[in-house]
Amino acid sequence: MTTTTTETTPVIPLPARAAAALTGLGALATAASAAMAWTWTSDFPGDLTFYGSPAGLQWLALAAGLLTLVVLLGSQGVPGLRWATPARSNNAVLYAATGTLAVSVYSVASIAVELDGLVNLEPGGWVLAAGGLLSVLGALGLPLDRRTAVPLRIVDKRLFLLVPAAPLVWFGTHAIPEDKPVAPVLTALAGGVAIATGAVLLLQLGHLANTWLRLGKIERPLAAPRALPSWAEVLLIIVAFGLGLFAITFGIDTEYGELFIGCLLFAGPALAALTKSGLIARLRALTVKHRPVTTGAAFAAAASFPFTQSSDQYTSVATNILIFATVALGLNIVVGLAGLLDLGYVAFLGVGAYAAALVSGSPASPIHVQFPFWAAMLTGAAVSMVFGVIIGAPTLRLRGDYLAIVTLGFGEIFRITMLNLNGTTGPKVTNGSNGIPRIPDLEIFGFDLGKPHTVAGIELGRFSNYYLLMLLVTAVVVLIFARVGNSRIGRAWVAIREDETAAEAMGINGFRLKLLAFALGACLAGLAGTVQAHVSYTVTPDQYTFAEALPPNSAFLLAAVILGGMGTISGPLAGATLLFLIPKKLEFLADYQLLAFGAALIVLMRVRPEGLIPNRRRQLEFHEAAIPAQPTGEPTALTKAGA
């Protein structure tokens, strides 16, 4: 195995003090630009025409500039700010400065595109652009942790044929009149070639940047933290979760797409900066030390979200995110722990939703019964579990791609069956494509979740009520996943995932445990389906497909588990949140929504193939640590047998 060596050198040869001063000047300029006008007209979303009154993207510029400045001063050992970079790595400064540059470039480019030219920039916009550029140039002059050599990776040379092909296709498209039948085909072809060309060039630019920067990691022991009383450590945990709640609320409450994209561009480098600085590791140590407090603080922060909203506009989004995340956690048992590729998992969500709808008292239900809340939830979970056993018993003896194909078929069979149970092509049970409408709201202990209620002087609407209910369901699912994952059965699932043949040779009953995983995952999906049926008022077959523009569907569920991090609790929760929120916020892109969403997924999976929040085992699979060559002593001559 090759040995990777590292060094601490700047990318741009600058005196250390001059580089620090340049970075600080850029950060200050970026933060100061938030108090200046960026445009002269209010046509750009957010109305960035005022002095001394930050709005929209200006808040991101202020946050990016201050973060860069604090991390810089902490890395320089300024008294009172040393806590900001316990790892003492200037790489954290570079990542923070990159976030500053990303916000600056995106803001200036958005203003120029939407208002037709850079001439629409006011002095604040130019200060913003200069500040972002200066901060990155200065950070590149700081002593950074770098690898000594990174070979240049070249994209397949045949792909570069797209570069001259792009203008040729564009010329052919514009040379043919639009009324010709072949014109739409050529237009689509031109768009595809242009996108592919851009992707190839961006990928090659990324390889060039990686070879030039050669960023690496040098393990340094974190500076010893100052001894704090327990109440102060608990307070720090509460403050951290409060800041997290504020950041998430700010991202969800963005009123226009430009601000949401700016949040995404800033969030990635900011998290990288906090990680490289050592703050995340320091916070993780505190949460491990005070685990009960951490659990309570996380639950309290999530429960506080409806109280930060003035309407149900974004609480409805949060409720659907929780439903999506809960189903993703159930799928994580099947895929992440047991290693079973299920492509029709959304069908179990549909089974639970239909079971709850049939016993909900809806006038369209042929059963004409109304179960109480707890009975409806148990019915949905039990029916989904039974279907999981029925489907799993004959199919789980298959492995790999064959199992995936069978589960994909089950998902389509479920949808088609629900369509045919319409009283014409089959018994009248589900009303076919019309589904089961007018599902009444839940009533728990006399508390009608469909009506607004005032709590602590704040009015909680319908979706706020269902959000709090779904939060309890999610907490139950998280508890089940945590207990099962750390049990003897969970370890047996992991053994089956790694090597089923070896696991069975050690005495593990592979079929029985895989069937148990399938049944438990289906049960948890059905539990979420019971709430989804009442939230959406209507259950129809087209809600449960393999792939669609918006979740939940099987493709998005599987992507949430893989993107977030298989086998973990927080991974699928984060993945489901991103996969639901990004398409919702990118609706302004219209026809290009799925294109941008797919490109974002490709970038994320290229940068973090192990997932956003992976477990240690999976992280090592993708980033195997470099092991120094071990001395082997005197070379031994090969014999005929040894060769």
PDB file of C-alpha atoms in Angstrom, residues 227-389:
ATOM      1  CA  ALA A 227     -12.769  22.665  32.688  1.00  0.00           C
ATOM      2  CA  LEU A 228     -16.394  23.733  32.925  1.00  0.00           C
ATOM      3  CA  PRO A 229     -19.090  22.889  35.444  1.00  0.00           C
ATOM      4  CA  SER A 230     -21.763  20.462  34.280  1.00  0.00           C
ATOM      5  CA  TRP A 231     -24.415  23.166  34.032  1.00  0.00           C
ATOM      6  CA  ALA A 232     -22.196  25.154  31.637  1.00  0.00           C
ATOM      7  CA  GLU A 233     -21.645  22.101  29.402  1.00  0.00           C
ATOM      8  CA  VAL A 234     -25.381  21.457  29.355  1.00  0.00           C
ATOM      9  CA  LEU A 235     -25.948  25.105  28.448  1.00  0.00           C
ATOM     10  CA  LEU A 236     -23.510  24.789  25.536  1.00  0.00           C
ATOM     11  CA  ILE A 237     -25.436  21.782  24.219  1.00  0.00           C
ATOM     12  CA  ILE A 238     -28.717  23.691  24.457  1.00  0.00           C
ATOM     13  CA  VAL A 239     -27.200  26.710  22.683  1.00  0.00           C
ATOM     14  CA  ALA A 240     -25.844  24.458  19.902  1.00  0.00           C
ATOM     15  CA  PHE A 241     -29.259  22.910  19.293  1.00  0.00           C
ATOM     16  CA  GLY A 242     -30.844  26.346  19.411  1.00  0.00           C
ATOM     17  CA  LEU A 243     -28.481  27.582  16.698  1.00  0.00           C
ATOM     18  CA  GLY A 244     -29.226  24.453  14.680  1.00  0.00           C
ATOM     19  CA  LEU A 245     -32.965  25.099  14.982  1.00  0.00           C
ATOM     20  CA  PHE A 246     -32.447  28.692  13.845  1.00  0.00           C
ATOM     21  CA  ALA A 247     -30.389  27.603  10.811  1.00  0.00           C
ATOM     22  CA  ILE A 248     -32.926  24.958   9.778  1.00  0.00           C
ATOM     23  CA  THR A 249     -35.837  27.351  10.260  1.00  0.00           C
ATOM     24  CA  PHE A 250     -34.068  30.000   8.191  1.00  0.00           C
ATOM     25  CA  GLY A 251     -33.501  27.501   5.367  1.00  0.00           C
ATOM     26  CA  ILE A 252     -37.066  26.183   5.371  1.00  0.00           C
ATOM     27  CA  ASP A 253     -38.635  29.636   5.640  1.00  0.00           C
ATOM     28  CA  THR A 254     -36.812  31.032   2.595  1.00  0.00           C
ATOM     29  CA  GLU A 255     -39.423  32.833   0.521  1.00  0.00           C
ATOM     30  CA  TYR A 256     -37.690  32.591  -2.864  1.00  0.00           C
ATOM     31  CA  GLY A 257     -35.422  30.135  -4.623  1.00  0.00           C
ATOM     32  CA  GLU A 258     -32.357  32.389  -4.857  1.00  0.00           C
ATOM     33  CA  LEU A 259     -32.101  32.617  -1.081  1.00  0.00           C
ATOM     34  CA  PHE A 260     -32.512  28.846  -0.658  1.00  0.00           C
ATOM     35  CA  ILE A 261     -29.753  28.091  -3.166  1.00  0.00           C
ATOM     36  CA  GLY A 262     -27.549  30.611  -1.364  1.00  0.00           C
ATOM     37  CA  CYS A 263     -28.219  28.771   1.904  1.00  0.00           C
ATOM     38  CA  LEU A 264     -27.170  25.465   0.340  1.00  0.00           C
ATOM     39  CA  LEU A 265     -23.997  26.987  -1.118  1.00  0.00           C
ATOM     40  CA  PHE A 266     -23.045  28.412   2.265  1.00  0.00           C
ATOM     41  CA  ALA A 267     -24.079  25.419   4.391  1.00  0.00           C
ATOM     42  CA  GLY A 268     -21.616  22.957   2.835  1.00  0.00           C
ATOM     43  CA  PRO A 269     -18.395  24.990   3.322  1.00  0.00           C
ATOM     44  CA  ALA A 270     -19.601  26.203   6.736  1.00  0.00           C
ATOM     45  CA  LEU A 271     -20.066  22.635   7.998  1.00  0.00           C
ATOM     46  CA  ALA A 272     -16.676  21.676   6.551  1.00  0.00           C
ATOM     47  CA  ALA A 273     -15.089  24.648   8.318  1.00  0.00           C
ATOM     48  CA  LEU A 274     -16.664  23.744  11.664  1.00  0.00           C
ATOM     49  CA  THR A 275     -15.522  20.142  11.229  1.00  0.00           C
ATOM     50  CA  LYS A 276     -11.942  21.059  10.329  1.00  0.00           C
ATOM     51  CA  SER A 277     -11.779  23.547  13.181  1.00  0.00           C
ATOM     52  CA  GLY A 278     -12.532  20.789  15.706  1.00  0.00           C
ATOM     53  CA  LEU A 279     -15.719  22.378  17.036  1.00  0.00           C
ATOM     54  CA  ILE A 280     -17.885  19.499  15.824  1.00  0.00           C
ATOM     55  CA  ALA A 281     -15.601  16.982  17.546  1.00  0.00           C
ATOM     56  CA  ARG A 282     -15.684  19.047  20.731  1.00  0.00           C
ATOM     57  CA  LEU A 283     -19.487  19.232  20.606  1.00  0.00           C
ATOM     58  CA  ARG A 284     -19.705  15.487  19.910  1.00  0.00           C
ATOM     59  CA  ALA A 285     -17.675  14.785  23.022  1.00  0.00           C
ATOM     60  CA  LEU A 286     -20.070  16.891  25.078  1.00  0.00           C
ATOM     61  CA  THR A 287     -23.132  15.155  23.656  1.00  0.00           C
ATOM     62  CA  VAL A 288     -21.658  11.737  24.429  1.00  0.00           C
ATOM     63  CA  LYS A 289     -20.926  12.842  27.979  1.00  0.00           C
ATOM     64  CA  HIS A 290     -24.458  14.194  28.474  1.00  0.00           C
ATOM     65  CA  ARG A 291     -26.448  11.815  26.283  1.00  0.00           C
ATOM     66  CA  PRO A 292     -29.835  12.177  28.084  1.00  0.00           C
ATOM     67  CA  VAL A 293     -29.570  15.962  27.892  1.00  0.00           C
ATOM     68  CA  THR A 294     -28.670  15.735  24.196  1.00  0.00           C
ATOM     69  CA  THR A 295     -31.682  13.572  23.440  1.00  0.00           C
ATOM     70  CA  GLY A 296     -33.990  15.903  25.320  1.00  0.00           C
ATOM     71  CA  ALA A 297     -32.503  19.002  23.694  1.00  0.00           C
ATOM     72  CA  ALA A 298     -32.870  17.507  20.205  1.00  0.00           C
ATOM     73  CA  PHE A 299     -36.495  16.596  20.841  1.00  0.00           C
ATOM     74  CA  ALA A 300     -37.245  20.009  22.390  1.00  0.00           C
ATOM     75  CA  ALA A 301     -35.645  21.825  19.438  1.00  0.00           C
ATOM     76  CA  ALA A 302     -37.700  19.803  16.961  1.00  0.00           C
ATOM     77  CA  ALA A 303     -40.889  20.335  18.966  1.00  0.00           C
ATOM     78  CA  SER A 304     -40.234  24.091  19.048  1.00  0.00           C
ATOM     79  CA  PHE A 305     -40.358  24.423  15.274  1.00  0.00           C
ATOM     80  CA  PRO A 306     -44.146  25.032  14.976  1.00  0.00           C
ATOM     81  CA  PHE A 307     -43.869  27.803  17.555  1.00  0.00           C
ATOM     82  CA  THR A 308     -41.451  29.674  15.270  1.00  0.00           C
ATOM     83  CA  GLN A 309     -43.944  29.769  12.392  1.00  0.00           C
ATOM     84  CA  SER A 310     -46.654  32.332  11.841  1.00  0.00           C
ATOM     85  CA  SER A 311     -48.613  30.074   9.455  1.00  0.00           C
ATOM     86  CA  ASP A 312     -48.874  26.462   8.321  1.00  0.00           C
ATOM     87  CA  GLN A 313     -47.109  27.145   5.013  1.00  0.00           C
ATOM     88  CA  TYR A 314     -43.820  25.580   6.058  1.00  0.00           C
ATOM     89  CA  THR A 315     -45.142  23.436   8.894  1.00  0.00           C
ATOM     90  CA  SER A 316     -46.859  21.333   6.229  1.00  0.00           C
ATOM     91  CA  VAL A 317     -43.470  20.855   4.559  1.00  0.00           C
ATOM     92  CA  ALA A 318     -41.932  19.846   7.897  1.00  0.00           C
ATOM     93  CA  THR A 319     -44.756  17.358   8.538  1.00  0.00           C
ATOM     94  CA  ASN A 320     -44.217  15.656   5.195  1.00  0.00           C
ATOM     95  CA  ILE A 321     -40.478  15.620   5.834  1.00  0.00           C
ATOM     96  CA  LEU A 322     -41.069  13.722   9.083  1.00  0.00           C
ATOM     97  CA  ILE A 323     -43.306  11.215   7.291  1.00  0.00           C
ATOM     98  CA  PHE A 324     -40.677  10.752   4.594  1.00  0.00           C
ATOM     99  CA  ALA A 325     -37.881  10.467   7.179  1.00  0.00           C
ATOM    100  CA  THR A 326     -39.763   7.891   9.248  1.00  0.00           C
ATOM    101  CA  VAL A 327     -40.329   5.683   6.214  1.00  0.00           C
ATOM    102  CA  ALA A 328     -36.653   6.101   5.277  1.00  0.00           C
ATOM    103  CA  LEU A 329     -35.670   4.873   8.749  1.00  0.00           C
ATOM    104  CA  GLY A 330     -37.792   1.770   8.221  1.00  0.00           C
ATOM    105  CA  LEU A 331     -36.107   1.183   4.870  1.00  0.00           C
ATOM    106  CA  ASN A 332     -32.750   1.664   6.590  1.00  0.00           C
ATOM    107  CA  ILE A 333     -33.404  -1.518   8.555  1.00  0.00           C
ATOM    108  CA  VAL A 334     -33.899  -3.457   5.326  1.00  0.00           C
ATOM    109  CA  VAL A 335     -31.120  -1.828   3.277  1.00  0.00           C
ATOM    110  CA  GLY A 336     -28.720  -0.356   5.827  1.00  0.00           C
ATOM    111  CA  LEU A 337     -28.654  -3.133   8.418  1.00  0.00           C
ATOM    112  CA  ALA A 338     -29.706  -6.302   6.575  1.00  0.00           C
ATOM    113  CA  GLY A 339     -28.319  -5.289   3.175  1.00  0.00           C
ATOM    114  CA  LEU A 340     -31.493  -6.171   1.214  1.00  0.00           C
ATOM    115  CA  LEU A 341     -32.071  -3.996  -1.860  1.00  0.00           C
ATOM    116  CA  ASP A 342     -35.806  -3.176  -1.812  1.00  0.00           C
ATOM    117  CA  LEU A 343     -37.059  -1.121  -4.784  1.00  0.00           C
ATOM    118  CA  GLY A 344     -40.752  -1.294  -3.916  1.00  0.00           C
ATOM    119  CA  TYR A 345     -40.695  -0.182  -0.311  1.00  0.00           C
ATOM    120  CA  VAL A 346     -43.121   2.695  -0.830  1.00  0.00           C
ATOM    121  CA  ALA A 347     -45.834   0.068  -1.276  1.00  0.00           C
ATOM    122  CA  PHE A 348     -45.733  -0.658   2.473  1.00  0.00           C
ATOM    123  CA  LEU A 349     -46.374   3.024   3.123  1.00  0.00           C
ATOM    124  CA  GLY A 350     -49.371   2.717   0.813  1.00  0.00           C
ATOM    125  CA  VAL A 351     -50.623  -0.423   2.561  1.00  0.00           C
ATOM    126  CA  GLY A 352     -50.616   1.374   5.907  1.00  0.00           C
ATOM    127  CA  ALA A 353     -52.282   4.456   4.429  1.00  0.00           C
ATOM    128  CA  TYR A 354     -55.032   2.445   2.718  1.00  0.00           C
ATOM    129  CA  ALA A 355     -55.640   0.324   5.828  1.00  0.00           C
ATOM    130  CA  ALA A 356     -56.014   3.449   7.961  1.00  0.00           C
ATOM    131  CA  ALA A 357     -58.236   5.124   5.341  1.00  0.00           C
ATOM    132  CA  LEU A 358     -60.577   2.137   5.184  1.00  0.00           C
ATOM    133  CA  VAL A 359     -61.177   2.222   8.960  1.00  0.00           C
ATOM    134  CA  SER A 360     -61.150   6.025   9.275  1.00  0.00           C
ATOM    135  CA  GLY A 361     -64.869   6.560   8.866  1.00  0.00           C
ATOM    136  CA  SER A 362     -64.527   8.144   5.434  1.00  0.00           C
ATOM    137  CA  PRO A 363     -67.842   8.220   3.501  1.00  0.00           C
ATOM    138  CA  ALA A 364     -65.990   6.704   0.519  1.00  0.00           C
ATOM    139  CA  SER A 365     -64.794   3.689   2.515  1.00  0.00           C
ATOM    140  CA  PRO A 366     -66.809   0.502   1.789  1.00  0.00           C
ATOM    141  CA  ILE A 367     -66.204  -0.784   5.330  1.00  0.00           C
ATOM    142  CA  HIS A 368     -68.086   2.090   7.045  1.00  0.00           C
ATOM    143  CA  VAL A 369     -66.305   1.808  10.389  1.00  0.00           C
ATOM    144  CA  GLN A 370     -64.339   4.376  12.342  1.00  0.00           C
ATOM    145  CA  PHE A 371     -61.567   3.145  14.585  1.00  0.00           C
ATOM    146  CA  PRO A 372     -60.054   5.336  17.277  1.00  0.00           C
ATOM    147  CA  PHE A 373     -56.617   6.744  16.633  1.00  0.00           C
ATOM    148  CA  TRP A 374     -54.603   4.054  18.402  1.00  0.00           C
ATOM    149  CA  ALA A 375     -56.573   1.247  16.740  1.00  0.00           C
ATOM    150  CA  ALA A 376     -56.152   2.804  13.284  1.00  0.00           C
ATOM    151  CA  MET A 377     -52.383   3.062  13.783  1.00  0.00           C
ATOM    152  CA  LEU A 378     -52.135  -0.523  14.988  1.00  0.00           C
ATOM    153  CA  THR A 379     -54.242  -1.652  12.031  1.00  0.00           C
ATOM    154  CA  GLY A 380     -52.018   0.099   9.498  1.00  0.00           C
ATOM    155  CA  ALA A 381     -48.829  -1.202  11.109  1.00  0.00           C
ATOM    156  CA  ALA A 382     -50.167  -4.764  11.457  1.00  0.00           C
ATOM    157  CA  VAL A 383     -51.496  -4.995   7.897  1.00  0.00           C
ATOM    158  CA  SER A 384     -48.203  -3.662   6.514  1.00  0.00           C
ATOM    159  CA  MET A 385     -46.263  -6.182   8.591  1.00  0.00           C
ATOM    160  CA  VAL A 386     -48.453  -9.035   7.326  1.00  0.00           C
ATOM    161  CA  PHE A 387     -47.875  -7.928   3.745  1.00  0.00           C
ATOM    162  CA  GLY A 388     -44.164  -7.745   4.479  1.00  0.00           C
ATOM    163  CA  VAL A 389     -44.185 -11.360   5.631  1.00  0.00           C
TER     164      VAL A 389
END
